[in-house]
């Protein structure tokens, strides 16, 4: 028994030595790193250090984390068992929330389509128009939806209308960009053919471009409904309607079992919407169906359903379609009062809050990476040691994804108290739903060859992981992490609305005290920070590919 | 471009009299004088003259980049000439307004090398697009067209031999079938002139013959004038009434096809000076 083992070990050792010999030109003495590689290493090392500094700056350390864990555990104990006190009212609020998400996305689509045609390089009447349109789209993306909501509630009063409008305006940031990208990707051939039959520019776009981009547009729309549902459940926190209102009520009244019941309902609804949206998008990408009649019936029915749902949403939410137009002057009036932006009257408090926002985003991303890497690996079908592990990890990711970050933040504030620690932990946990999924997807997409090669030379699960899986998925994981940082910093600007630290608190206070120039200043700062982070992560991602 | 248009082996364009073919000798459908087109400093066409009589089937030959496609696109105003006169069906294309151009285009069919169908739409919907120039207002989807137009479109689809595929998505058809749909779309325009830009270059030899055959047959039946670019000399000699050769944006051959040998036609491709070929 022992003899073969020794021989195997020796053989293995020999093979290893031989391999090293074979690669000796580059194996032991790697070529010196290029300046870009060196810069990337500095950035990598620097960001770890920065995350640690940021953590200590917001008072997050190991003892706090452990104590926080205990606090959360005791809060959850007090929340159990969840209950739903007034099912009829909760059901009505849930329905309202879903309809708000849907209606906001519909309105965003109507705004985005013309904007996308103006912004797309291939259809814009003039490059300057395209630049302006792209700028508007970027602005809508950079201002968080809740910031729009807070401002609109001020302008129009409490209710669902400001919430729907806020969702719509922020969604233009994503839909406008995706719609314009689809237009730019469209084949110019059919357009030329339509022009050659002698029609004007509008019908050229309608008949030559629109049929090509419809699948991409519908897919973006469905995806956005999904995202907006997550936001619409928290709109109630700022008085913009929906189930978030009931949740905040329950938490303020310290009726924790009721709060957990509402969170459970939110979780189910969001998860159901995610599954629905995945199914719809898969059906859109399905292999083309030569049987036109069935295709047409499906298209006709889904179009009719969308129209009916839109009408129902207007009626049920009690929104007068005319109000969409008549409210514009009020909105513009409030927007006008944010000029000129005031950056000075708050003094150093503003800059401290901004730094805290950045620190929360950074720490949350670090927590997210630490939690998501193992979970994401276990959630990948080709890495999970057992299908049950895979299923459990995937479910965990899906469940976390279904809880909006702000809901997590509210719960953590209730558990560990007001402040940036609650915000950072909430965002960090929330990151699992985002990064865990991306890691799992990236790992599932890597080619199976290298892993097989490691297995064929006798490598076990850990060796396969470190020699084949991680090196192959690293670039994509780093890219996703940068994107996560982007998202987390954007979200951390609004955490203050629920008392979880950062610049959002000042923003909310400024709105409450009607100091709109200060609001303008903060929004401007957020806009600049988000743009800078986007540029930086774009540069790093470009270096990686 | 140097003005030395004198080539020993080409026929000068003063004898443009298609006397061996049936087209009527009245007012030409296409009349081009001194057509020049430049793209950002590069000259695609350098002073081309061309007349096409009603009912004539004219084939443009030449290397890629010799200006054939540019010439076709100047005829229906998809490109605006840099200089020169272009008159098509009585309209001065070179100085037409947007509205006049659109009206002209409703009467000029265009068949593309890449078919340019909207892949996601059915054959019927693609063919109906050909009738858009005739109707006002936006149309999207079969049901927005009148019953008469739908019936006409179905008749055209039947004529190109695809009656069984009318309700099939265009991108599920083979290349040859897609080009047939494109021809049906052109017929739907009820054109008097058909411009075809390498209509068979993306097809295999067998389909090339079949599609060319279809295009020539329907155009002859309808008495349409055809200007077609090709790079298969044999196909050109078989179908054309007249051949026009372009090289580096200049006309280097213009002769009736009857009596023209393959070597005559191939002369367009030879005599390319190395410097020119590399440029």
PDB file of C-alpha atoms in Angstrom, chain A residues 363-512:
ATOM      1  CA  UNK A 363     -16.517  49.080   2.575  1.00  0.00           C
ATOM      2  CA  UNK A 364     -19.798  47.627   1.326  1.00  0.00           C
ATOM      3  CA  UNK A 365     -18.084  46.507  -1.870  1.00  0.00           C
ATOM      4  CA  UNK A 366     -15.260  44.899   0.116  1.00  0.00           C
ATOM      5  CA  UNK A 367     -17.767  43.062   2.324  1.00  0.00           C
ATOM      6  CA  UNK A 368     -19.657  42.103  -0.822  1.00  0.00           C
ATOM      7  CA  UNK A 369     -16.548  40.613  -2.461  1.00  0.00           C
ATOM      8  CA  UNK A 370     -15.586  38.648   0.667  1.00  0.00           C
ATOM      9  CA  UNK A 371     -19.081  37.191   0.957  1.00  0.00           C
ATOM     10  CA  UNK A 372     -19.849  36.764  -2.737  1.00  0.00           C
ATOM     11  CA  UNK A 373     -16.735  34.972  -3.945  1.00  0.00           C
ATOM     12  CA  UNK A 374     -17.241  31.758  -1.979  1.00  0.00           C
ATOM     13  CA  UNK A 375     -21.013  31.885  -2.369  1.00  0.00           C
ATOM     14  CA  UNK A 376     -20.793  32.583  -6.103  1.00  0.00           C
ATOM     15  CA  UNK A 377     -18.321  29.734  -6.618  1.00  0.00           C
ATOM     16  CA  UNK A 378     -20.599  27.316  -4.782  1.00  0.00           C
ATOM     17  CA  UNK A 379     -23.540  28.577  -6.830  1.00  0.00           C
ATOM     18  CA  UNK A 380     -21.780  27.701 -10.099  1.00  0.00           C
ATOM     19  CA  UNK A 381     -22.956  24.375 -11.455  1.00  0.00           C
ATOM     20  CA  UNK A 382     -19.529  23.341 -12.715  1.00  0.00           C
ATOM     21  CA  UNK A 383     -17.751  24.051  -9.402  1.00  0.00           C
ATOM     22  CA  UNK A 384     -20.279  23.158  -6.699  1.00  0.00           C
ATOM     23  CA  UNK A 385     -19.178  19.908  -5.050  1.00  0.00           C
ATOM     24  CA  UNK A 386     -22.781  18.674  -4.953  1.00  0.00           C
ATOM     25  CA  UNK A 387     -26.021  19.674  -6.735  1.00  0.00           C
ATOM     26  CA  UNK A 388     -27.633  20.355  -3.359  1.00  0.00           C
ATOM     27  CA  UNK A 389     -24.889  22.885  -2.529  1.00  0.00           C
ATOM     28  CA  UNK A 390     -25.399  24.501  -5.916  1.00  0.00           C
ATOM     29  CA  UNK A 391     -29.144  24.759  -5.391  1.00  0.00           C
ATOM     30  CA  UNK A 392     -28.777  26.119  -1.854  1.00  0.00           C
ATOM     31  CA  UNK A 393     -26.221  28.754  -2.885  1.00  0.00           C
ATOM     32  CA  UNK A 394     -28.285  29.834  -5.888  1.00  0.00           C
ATOM     33  CA  UNK A 395     -31.377  30.153  -3.717  1.00  0.00           C
ATOM     34  CA  UNK A 396     -29.493  32.249  -1.164  1.00  0.00           C
ATOM     35  CA  UNK A 397     -28.353  34.603  -3.917  1.00  0.00           C
ATOM     36  CA  UNK A 398     -31.878  34.831  -5.312  1.00  0.00           C
ATOM     37  CA  UNK A 399     -33.391  35.557  -1.879  1.00  0.00           C
ATOM     38  CA  UNK A 400     -30.843  38.287  -1.092  1.00  0.00           C
ATOM     39  CA  UNK A 401     -31.420  39.756  -4.554  1.00  0.00           C
ATOM     40  CA  UNK A 402     -35.115  39.987  -3.819  1.00  0.00           C
ATOM     41  CA  UNK A 403     -34.610  42.230  -0.762  1.00  0.00           C
ATOM     42  CA  UNK A 404     -33.956  45.848  -1.775  1.00  0.00           C
ATOM     43  CA  UNK A 405     -30.843  47.361  -0.126  1.00  0.00           C
ATOM     44  CA  UNK A 406     -32.879  50.088   1.494  1.00  0.00           C
ATOM     45  CA  UNK A 407     -35.122  47.523   3.187  1.00  0.00           C
ATOM     46  CA  UNK A 408     -31.995  45.802   4.504  1.00  0.00           C
ATOM     47  CA  UNK A 409     -30.730  49.185   5.659  1.00  0.00           C
ATOM     48  CA  UNK A 410     -33.959  49.910   7.516  1.00  0.00           C
ATOM     49  CA  UNK A 411     -33.742  46.572   9.301  1.00  0.00           C
ATOM     50  CA  UNK A 412     -30.071  47.104  10.182  1.00  0.00           C
ATOM     51  CA  UNK A 413     -30.739  50.588  11.445  1.00  0.00           C
ATOM     52  CA  UNK A 414     -33.389  49.059  13.683  1.00  0.00           C
ATOM     53  CA  UNK A 415     -30.853  46.461  14.873  1.00  0.00           C
ATOM     54  CA  UNK A 416     -27.557  48.343  15.288  1.00  0.00           C
ATOM     55  CA  UNK A 417     -28.797  51.910  15.436  1.00  0.00           C
ATOM     56  CA  UNK A 418     -28.467  54.927  13.159  1.00  0.00           C
ATOM     57  CA  UNK A 419     -25.206  55.522  11.330  1.00  0.00           C
ATOM     58  CA  UNK A 420     -22.879  54.451   8.556  1.00  0.00           C
ATOM     59  CA  UNK A 421     -22.164  51.002  10.018  1.00  0.00           C
ATOM     60  CA  UNK A 422     -25.750  49.930   9.382  1.00  0.00           C
ATOM     61  CA  UNK A 423     -25.541  51.307   5.853  1.00  0.00           C
ATOM     62  CA  UNK A 424     -22.252  49.617   5.031  1.00  0.00           C
ATOM     63  CA  UNK A 425     -23.365  46.231   6.335  1.00  0.00           C
ATOM     64  CA  UNK A 426     -26.722  46.494   4.564  1.00  0.00           C
ATOM     65  CA  UNK A 427     -25.129  47.371   1.253  1.00  0.00           C
ATOM     66  CA  UNK A 428     -22.464  44.689   1.768  1.00  0.00           C
ATOM     67  CA  UNK A 429     -25.045  41.982   2.331  1.00  0.00           C
ATOM     68  CA  UNK A 430     -27.140  43.294  -0.525  1.00  0.00           C
ATOM     69  CA  UNK A 431     -24.094  43.010  -2.777  1.00  0.00           C
ATOM     70  CA  UNK A 432     -24.307  39.222  -2.504  1.00  0.00           C
ATOM     71  CA  UNK A 433     -27.426  39.237  -4.625  1.00  0.00           C
ATOM     72  CA  UNK A 434     -25.642  41.201  -7.319  1.00  0.00           C
ATOM     73  CA  UNK A 435     -22.033  40.010  -7.253  1.00  0.00           C
ATOM     74  CA  UNK A 436     -22.817  36.441  -6.171  1.00  0.00           C
ATOM     75  CA  UNK A 437     -24.981  35.998  -9.239  1.00  0.00           C
ATOM     76  CA  UNK A 438     -22.410  37.556 -11.573  1.00  0.00           C
ATOM     77  CA  UNK A 439     -19.592  35.423 -10.133  1.00  0.00           C
ATOM     78  CA  UNK A 440     -21.666  32.263 -10.491  1.00  0.00           C
ATOM     79  CA  UNK A 441     -22.644  33.150 -14.076  1.00  0.00           C
ATOM     80  CA  UNK A 442     -19.055  34.022 -15.005  1.00  0.00           C
ATOM     81  CA  UNK A 443     -17.714  30.780 -13.561  1.00  0.00           C
ATOM     82  CA  UNK A 444     -20.377  28.725 -15.326  1.00  0.00           C
ATOM     83  CA  UNK A 445     -19.363  30.291 -18.629  1.00  0.00           C
ATOM     84  CA  UNK A 446     -15.654  29.428 -18.484  1.00  0.00           C
ATOM     85  CA  UNK A 447     -14.518  26.705 -20.888  1.00  0.00           C
ATOM     86  CA  UNK A 448     -14.328  23.240 -19.320  1.00  0.00           C
ATOM     87  CA  UNK A 449     -10.967  22.344 -20.948  1.00  0.00           C
ATOM     88  CA  UNK A 450      -8.467  23.713 -18.383  1.00  0.00           C
ATOM     89  CA  UNK A 451     -10.403  22.232 -15.436  1.00  0.00           C
ATOM     90  CA  UNK A 452     -10.375  18.853 -17.168  1.00  0.00           C
ATOM     91  CA  UNK A 453      -6.649  19.202 -17.753  1.00  0.00           C
ATOM     92  CA  UNK A 454      -6.005  19.831 -14.049  1.00  0.00           C
ATOM     93  CA  UNK A 455      -8.240  16.892 -13.121  1.00  0.00           C
ATOM     94  CA  UNK A 456      -6.449  14.632 -15.629  1.00  0.00           C
ATOM     95  CA  UNK A 457      -3.096  15.224 -13.949  1.00  0.00           C
ATOM     96  CA  UNK A 458      -4.675  14.213 -10.639  1.00  0.00           C
ATOM     97  CA  UNK A 459      -5.747  17.568  -9.229  1.00  0.00           C
ATOM     98  CA  UNK A 460      -8.533  17.588  -6.657  1.00  0.00           C
ATOM     99  CA  UNK A 461     -11.379  20.073  -6.087  1.00  0.00           C
ATOM    100  CA  UNK A 462      -9.147  22.758  -4.518  1.00  0.00           C
ATOM    101  CA  UNK A 463      -6.474  22.416  -7.198  1.00  0.00           C
ATOM    102  CA  UNK A 464      -9.055  22.692  -9.967  1.00  0.00           C
ATOM    103  CA  UNK A 465     -10.410  25.773  -8.227  1.00  0.00           C
ATOM    104  CA  UNK A 466      -7.072  27.556  -7.927  1.00  0.00           C
ATOM    105  CA  UNK A 467      -5.371  26.341 -11.103  1.00  0.00           C
ATOM    106  CA  UNK A 468      -8.267  26.466 -13.552  1.00  0.00           C
ATOM    107  CA  UNK A 469     -11.432  28.151 -12.315  1.00  0.00           C
ATOM    108  CA  UNK A 470     -10.156  31.284 -10.583  1.00  0.00           C
ATOM    109  CA  UNK A 471      -7.574  32.359 -13.193  1.00  0.00           C
ATOM    110  CA  UNK A 472     -10.139  32.030 -15.970  1.00  0.00           C
ATOM    111  CA  UNK A 473     -12.933  33.895 -14.233  1.00  0.00           C
ATOM    112  CA  UNK A 474     -10.782  36.608 -12.635  1.00  0.00           C
ATOM    113  CA  UNK A 475     -11.093  39.313 -15.322  1.00  0.00           C
ATOM    114  CA  UNK A 476     -14.862  39.037 -15.401  1.00  0.00           C
ATOM    115  CA  UNK A 477     -15.085  39.008 -11.581  1.00  0.00           C
ATOM    116  CA  UNK A 478     -12.898  42.121 -11.331  1.00  0.00           C
ATOM    117  CA  UNK A 479     -15.082  43.839 -13.934  1.00  0.00           C
ATOM    118  CA  UNK A 480     -18.225  42.960 -11.987  1.00  0.00           C
ATOM    119  CA  UNK A 481     -16.643  44.178  -8.737  1.00  0.00           C
ATOM    120  CA  UNK A 482     -15.930  47.567 -10.285  1.00  0.00           C
ATOM    121  CA  UNK A 483     -19.494  47.765 -11.491  1.00  0.00           C
ATOM    122  CA  UNK A 484     -20.635  46.830  -7.983  1.00  0.00           C
ATOM    123  CA  UNK A 485     -18.554  49.667  -6.529  1.00  0.00           C
ATOM    124  CA  UNK A 486     -20.251  51.991  -8.971  1.00  0.00           C
ATOM    125  CA  UNK A 487     -23.715  50.799  -7.914  1.00  0.00           C
ATOM    126  CA  UNK A 488     -22.876  50.807  -4.197  1.00  0.00           C
ATOM    127  CA  UNK A 489     -21.605  54.375  -4.196  1.00  0.00           C
ATOM    128  CA  UNK A 490     -24.719  55.470  -6.043  1.00  0.00           C
ATOM    129  CA  UNK A 491     -26.905  53.661  -3.497  1.00  0.00           C
ATOM    130  CA  UNK A 492     -24.917  54.919  -0.519  1.00  0.00           C
ATOM    131  CA  UNK A 493     -25.848  58.480  -1.456  1.00  0.00           C
ATOM    132  CA  UNK A 494     -29.467  57.700  -0.553  1.00  0.00           C
ATOM    133  CA  UNK A 495     -28.901  55.542   2.540  1.00  0.00           C
ATOM    134  CA  UNK A 496     -29.122  58.671   4.653  1.00  0.00           C
ATOM    135  CA  UNK A 497     -32.816  58.836   3.850  1.00  0.00           C
ATOM    136  CA  UNK A 498     -33.367  55.945   6.287  1.00  0.00           C
ATOM    137  CA  UNK A 499     -30.661  57.166   8.688  1.00  0.00           C
ATOM    138  CA  UNK A 500     -27.924  54.834   7.517  1.00  0.00           C
ATOM    139  CA  UNK A 501     -25.222  57.449   7.033  1.00  0.00           C
ATOM    140  CA  UNK A 502     -23.741  59.409   4.155  1.00  0.00           C
ATOM    141  CA  UNK A 503     -24.720  62.495   2.256  1.00  0.00           C
ATOM    142  CA  UNK A 504     -28.334  61.365   1.829  1.00  0.00           C
ATOM    143  CA  UNK A 505     -29.197  62.595   5.326  1.00  0.00           C
ATOM    144  CA  UNK A 506     -28.115  66.148   4.457  1.00  0.00           C
ATOM    145  CA  UNK A 507     -30.012  65.904   1.206  1.00  0.00           C
ATOM    146  CA  UNK A 508     -33.175  64.807   2.926  1.00  0.00           C
ATOM    147  CA  UNK A 509     -32.804  67.516   5.569  1.00  0.00           C
ATOM    148  CA  UNK A 510     -32.255  70.172   2.919  1.00  0.00           C
ATOM    149  CA  UNK A 511     -35.464  69.127   1.159  1.00  0.00           C
ATOM    150  CA  UNK A 512     -37.365  69.098   4.430  1.00  0.00           C
TER     151      UNK A 512
END
